[in-house]
Amino acid sequence: MGFLFHISRCNQYDLKEFLPWRISGKKVGYVHKKHAKYLEAFPKIFVSMSDHFALSDNLVNPKNRTTVIEEMLEILRTEEPKLSKMNEKYAVKENVNGKTLMEIDRGAADFFGILSTGVHLNGITNDHGNKMMWVATRSHRRKTFPGELDNMVAGGQPSNITRQENVVKECYEEASIPEELAKASEPKGFVSYNMQAGTTLRRKLLFVYDLYLPNSFIPLPNDKEVEKFDLVPIETVMETIKNCPHAFKYNCNLVIIDFLIREGLISEDHENFKKLVEGLRYPII
C-alpha cells in the first residue's frame, strides 16, 4: 500500500453530505444531512437555514450554550442516534487558536463535526544509534479499534487542562510513566486531517510529542485501554506502516510517518515525499 495510503485514508470525505453549523456567525462544525432532523427537533436551540444551522442567538455565553446542548444530548442519548457519554468536555472553537464558544461532551464531538485536538506521543529508546519505538496494543475489549496497534501514549484534549498537563496525565494513565519523566517529552508540531466515518466527520489536529526513554524503563499499562507494550526496531515499525495498512489505528500512522520524516528515514528522495509532507498537515475544513 505504501505511506501515501494513510494520508488518503484519513482525508476521505464528501462535504456535500454535511451541513455546517455556526455560533455567532462562526462555523464550528458539520452535521450530516441525515442527522439534520435531530437538530430540527430543537428549534429553540438550533435555527435551520437553507444551507446551515445556527445556534440560537438567545444562547449568549459559553456556559449557557454548554448547559443547553448537554440537556439536548441527554435526550438524544436515549433515542437514535444514541450518542455515548464520555464525561469529558471538548472545547468548541472556530479554529485551534480561537476562543472557546462552548464545551461539548467528547462522545458527541464527531457527530457535531467539531474541531477536536489531542496529543500523541512517540516513546523512543536510542541504544548506540539503534532507535526503537514502544508500540502499544489496544485492549481487545475496547469498543473502538480493539486489538490494533497504537502510539505509546495518545489521548484527546480536554478543555479544562493544558496540553502539557494532558501529556503528563496520559503518560501516567496509559503507560505508568512518572511525571518527571513525562515532562521531558518534546513537542514536535502537529498532524491534521478530515475524515468521514459514516455519518460523522472527524476534524482532527493532533499535537505530536517525542519522549526519549531510558533503556531501563519498561512501560506498564495502567488502565484498561492498553493491553501491552512492545519495544520494536524503528525499521520494523516503518515496514509495518508501509506494508500492513490496518495494523495501526488509522491516525497513529500519520504520527509515525511524521516521525520517520523528521528522522530522515523517509528522505527527500522518496517519490511521494512532497505529498506526504503536505498531506500530514491537511488544512482543517
Coordinates of C-alpha atoms in Angstrom, one line a residue:
M1 CA 0.0 0.0 0.0
G2 CA 2.8 2.5 0.9
F3 CA 2.8 5.5 3.1
L4 CA 0.6 7.7 1.0
F5 CA -2.3 5.3 1.5
H6 CA -2.6 6.6 5.1
I7 CA -2.8 10.2 4.1
S8 CA -5.5 9.4 1.6
R9 CA -7.4 7.2 4.1
C10 CA -7.5 9.9 6.7
N11 CA -8.8 12.6 4.3
Q12 CA -11.7 10.9 2.6
Y13 CA -14.9 12.9 2.9
D14 CA -17.8 14.3 0.9
L15 CA -18.7 17.7 2.3
K16 CA -21.9 17.8 0.2
E17 CA -23.3 15.3 2.6
F18 CA -23.0 17.7 5.6
L19 CA -24.4 21.0 6.7
P20 CA -22.2 23.4 8.7
W21 CA -23.4 24.9 12.0
R22 CA -22.4 28.2 13.4
I23 CA -22.2 30.1 16.7
S24 CA -22.5 33.9 16.4
G25 CA -21.6 33.6 12.7
K26 CA -18.6 31.4 13.3
K27 CA -18.5 28.0 11.7
V28 CA -17.7 25.4 14.4
G29 CA -18.7 22.1 12.9
Y30 CA -20.7 20.0 10.5
V31 CA -23.7 17.7 10.9
H32 CA -24.6 15.1 8.3
K33 CA -27.8 15.8 6.4
K34 CA -29.3 12.5 7.7
H35 CA -28.9 13.9 11.2
A36 CA -30.5 17.3 10.4
K37 CA -33.8 16.1 11.8
Y38 CA -32.3 15.8 15.3
L39 CA -31.3 19.4 15.3
E40 CA -34.6 20.5 13.7
A41 CA -36.4 18.8 16.6
F42 CA -34.9 21.5 18.9
P43 CA -35.9 24.8 17.2
K44 CA -35.3 26.8 20.3
I45 CA -31.6 25.7 20.2
F46 CA -30.8 25.3 16.5
V47 CA -32.2 27.6 13.8
S48 CA -32.4 25.8 10.5
M49 CA -31.3 27.9 7.5
S50 CA -31.2 26.9 3.8
D51 CA -27.6 25.9 3.8
H52 CA -26.6 25.7 7.5
F53 CA -27.7 25.5 11.1
A54 CA -27.2 28.4 13.6
L55 CA -27.1 28.1 17.3
S56 CA -29.8 30.4 18.7
D57 CA -28.7 33.9 19.4
N58 CA -30.6 33.6 22.7
L59 CA -27.8 31.4 23.9
V60 CA -25.4 34.3 24.6
N61 CA -22.5 32.9 26.5
P62 CA -20.4 29.7 26.6
K63 CA -21.8 28.4 29.9
N64 CA -25.4 28.8 28.8
R65 CA -24.7 27.1 25.4
T66 CA -22.9 24.2 27.1
T67 CA -25.7 23.6 29.5
V68 CA -28.5 23.7 26.9
I69 CA -26.6 21.4 24.5
E70 CA -25.9 18.9 27.3
E71 CA -29.6 18.8 28.0
M72 CA -30.3 18.2 24.3
L73 CA -27.7 15.4 24.3
E74 CA -29.3 13.7 27.3
I75 CA -32.4 13.3 25.2
L76 CA -30.5 12.1 22.1
R77 CA -28.7 9.5 24.2
T78 CA -32.0 7.7 24.9
E79 CA -33.1 7.7 21.3
E80 CA -31.4 7.4 17.9
P81 CA -28.6 8.1 17.2
K82 CA -27.9 7.0 20.8
L83 CA -24.8 9.2 21.4
S84 CA -22.4 7.9 24.1
K85 CA -21.5 10.0 27.1
M86 CA -17.8 10.1 28.0
N87 CA -17.8 12.7 30.8
E88 CA -15.0 14.6 29.2
K89 CA -15.5 18.1 27.8
Y90 CA -14.1 19.3 24.5
A91 CA -13.8 23.0 23.6
V92 CA -15.9 24.1 20.6
K93 CA -13.9 26.7 18.6
E94 CA -13.9 28.2 15.1
N95 CA -10.2 27.3 14.9
V96 CA -7.4 26.0 17.1
N97 CA -6.4 29.4 18.3
G98 CA -9.9 30.8 18.6
K99 CA -12.0 31.5 21.7
T100 CA -13.9 28.7 23.4
L101 CA -17.5 29.3 22.3
M102 CA -18.9 26.4 24.4
E103 CA -18.0 22.9 25.5
I104 CA -19.4 19.6 24.5
D105 CA -19.1 16.0 25.7
R106 CA -16.4 14.1 23.8
G107 CA -18.9 11.4 22.8
A108 CA -20.7 14.0 20.6
A109 CA -17.7 15.6 19.1
D110 CA -17.7 13.7 15.8
F111 CA -21.5 13.8 15.5
F112 CA -21.3 17.6 15.5
G113 CA -18.1 17.6 13.4
I114 CA -16.3 20.0 15.7
L115 CA -12.5 20.6 15.5
S116 CA -11.0 18.2 18.1
T117 CA -7.5 18.2 19.3
G118 CA -5.4 15.6 21.0
V119 CA -1.9 14.6 22.0
H120 CA 0.1 11.7 20.6
L121 CA 3.5 10.7 21.9
N122 CA 6.3 8.6 20.3
G123 CA 8.1 6.7 23.0
I124 CA 11.7 6.1 21.8
T125 CA 14.9 4.5 23.0
N126 CA 18.2 5.0 21.4
D127 CA 20.9 2.5 22.2
H128 CA 24.1 3.5 20.4
G129 CA 22.2 4.9 17.5
N130 CA 19.8 1.9 17.3
K131 CA 16.4 3.6 17.6
M132 CA 13.5 1.6 18.8
M133 CA 9.9 2.6 19.4
W134 CA 7.5 1.5 22.1
V135 CA 4.3 0.3 20.4
A136 CA 1.0 -0.1 22.3
T137 CA -1.6 -2.8 21.6
R138 CA -5.1 -1.6 22.3
S139 CA -7.2 -3.7 24.5
H140 CA -9.4 -6.2 22.7
R141 CA -12.2 -5.1 25.0
R142 CA -12.3 -1.6 23.7
K143 CA -15.2 -0.5 21.6
T144 CA -13.1 1.4 19.1
F145 CA -10.3 -0.3 17.2
P146 CA -9.8 -3.2 19.5
G147 CA -6.5 -5.0 19.3
E148 CA -5.0 -2.5 16.9
L149 CA -1.5 -1.1 17.4
D150 CA -1.2 2.4 18.8
N151 CA 1.3 5.1 19.7
M152 CA 2.8 4.7 23.1
V153 CA 0.6 7.4 24.6
A154 CA -2.3 9.2 23.0
G155 CA -5.5 11.0 24.1
G156 CA -8.0 13.6 23.3
Q157 CA -7.5 17.1 24.7
P158 CA -10.0 18.0 27.5
S159 CA -11.0 21.7 27.7
N160 CA -10.1 22.1 31.4
I161 CA -6.3 21.3 31.3
T162 CA -3.3 22.4 29.2
R163 CA -1.7 20.2 26.6
Q164 CA 1.4 19.7 28.8
E165 CA -0.8 18.6 31.7
N166 CA -2.6 16.3 29.3
V167 CA 0.6 14.7 28.2
V168 CA 1.6 14.0 31.8
K169 CA -1.8 12.7 32.6
E170 CA -2.0 10.3 29.6
C171 CA 1.6 9.2 30.1
Y172 CA 0.7 8.0 33.6
E173 CA -2.7 6.6 32.8
E174 CA -1.7 4.6 29.8
A175 CA 2.0 3.7 30.3
S176 CA 2.8 4.3 34.0
I177 CA 5.3 7.0 33.0
P178 CA 6.1 9.1 36.1
E179 CA 5.5 12.9 35.9
E180 CA 9.2 13.9 36.0
L181 CA 9.9 11.6 33.0
A182 CA 6.8 12.6 31.1
K183 CA 7.8 16.3 31.4
A184 CA 10.9 15.6 29.3
S185 CA 8.6 15.0 26.3
E186 CA 9.4 17.4 23.4
P187 CA 6.7 19.0 21.3
K188 CA 7.3 18.3 17.6
G189 CA 4.4 20.1 15.8
F190 CA 1.2 18.5 14.7
V191 CA -0.6 16.4 12.1
S192 CA -4.1 17.1 10.9
Y193 CA -6.8 15.5 8.9
N194 CA -10.5 15.5 7.9
M195 CA -12.1 12.0 7.8
Q196 CA -15.7 11.0 7.2
A197 CA -16.8 7.9 9.2
G198 CA -20.3 7.0 8.1
T199 CA -22.5 10.0 9.0
T200 CA -19.9 11.7 11.2
L201 CA -17.0 13.9 10.4
R202 CA -13.6 13.8 12.2
R203 CA -11.9 17.1 12.0
K204 CA -8.7 16.5 14.0
L205 CA -5.5 18.2 14.9
L206 CA -3.1 16.1 16.8
F207 CA -0.1 17.6 18.7
V208 CA 2.9 15.4 18.4
Y209 CA 5.5 14.7 21.1
D210 CA 8.7 12.7 21.2
L211 CA 9.9 11.2 24.5
Y212 CA 13.3 9.5 24.6
L213 CA 13.2 7.0 27.4
P214 CA 16.0 5.3 29.3
N215 CA 16.8 1.8 28.1
S216 CA 16.0 0.5 31.6
F217 CA 12.4 1.9 31.6
I218 CA 9.6 -0.6 30.9
P219 CA 6.1 0.9 30.4
L220 CA 3.2 -0.9 32.1
P221 CA -0.5 -0.5 31.2
N222 CA -2.2 1.5 34.0
D223 CA -5.8 1.5 32.7
K224 CA -8.0 -0.8 30.6
E225 CA -7.2 0.9 27.3
V226 CA -3.8 -0.7 26.6
E227 CA -3.2 -4.5 26.6
K228 CA 0.6 -4.5 26.3
F229 CA 3.7 -2.6 25.1
D230 CA 6.4 -3.9 22.7
L231 CA 9.7 -2.4 22.0
V232 CA 10.2 -2.6 18.2
P233 CA 13.1 -1.6 16.0
I234 CA 12.1 1.6 14.1
E235 CA 12.8 -0.2 10.8
T236 CA 10.2 -2.8 11.7
V237 CA 7.7 -0.2 12.6
M238 CA 8.4 1.5 9.3
E239 CA 7.8 -1.7 7.3
T240 CA 4.6 -2.3 9.2
I241 CA 3.3 1.1 8.4
K242 CA 4.3 0.7 4.7
N243 CA 3.1 -2.9 4.1
C244 CA 0.3 -3.6 6.8
P245 CA -2.1 -0.7 6.3
H246 CA -4.5 -1.8 9.0
A247 CA -2.1 -2.9 11.7
F248 CA -2.1 0.5 13.5
K249 CA -5.1 2.6 14.4
Y250 CA -5.7 4.8 11.4
N251 CA -4.4 8.2 12.7
C252 CA -1.4 6.7 14.5
N253 CA 0.1 6.0 11.1
L254 CA 0.3 9.8 10.4
V255 CA 2.1 10.4 13.7
I256 CA 4.7 7.8 12.9
I257 CA 5.2 8.9 9.3
D258 CA 5.8 12.4 10.6
F259 CA 8.5 10.9 13.0
L260 CA 10.1 8.9 10.1
I261 CA 10.3 12.1 8.0
R262 CA 11.8 14.1 10.9
E263 CA 14.4 11.4 11.5
G264 CA 15.3 11.2 7.8
L265 CA 14.1 7.6 7.5
I266 CA 11.8 8.8 4.7
S267 CA 14.0 11.1 2.8
E268 CA 13.5 13.8 0.1
D269 CA 14.4 11.1 -2.4
H270 CA 11.1 9.3 -1.7
E271 CA 8.8 9.6 -4.8
N272 CA 5.9 10.9 -2.7
F273 CA 7.9 13.0 -0.2
K274 CA 6.2 16.3 -1.0
K275 CA 2.7 14.8 -1.0
L276 CA 3.5 13.1 2.4
V277 CA 4.8 16.3 4.0
E278 CA 1.9 18.4 2.8
G279 CA -0.7 15.7 3.5
L280 CA 0.3 15.3 7.1
R281 CA -0.9 18.8 7.7
Y282 CA -4.1 18.8 5.7
P283 CA -6.0 22.0 6.2
I284 CA -9.0 21.7 8.5
I285 CA -12.1 22.3 6.5

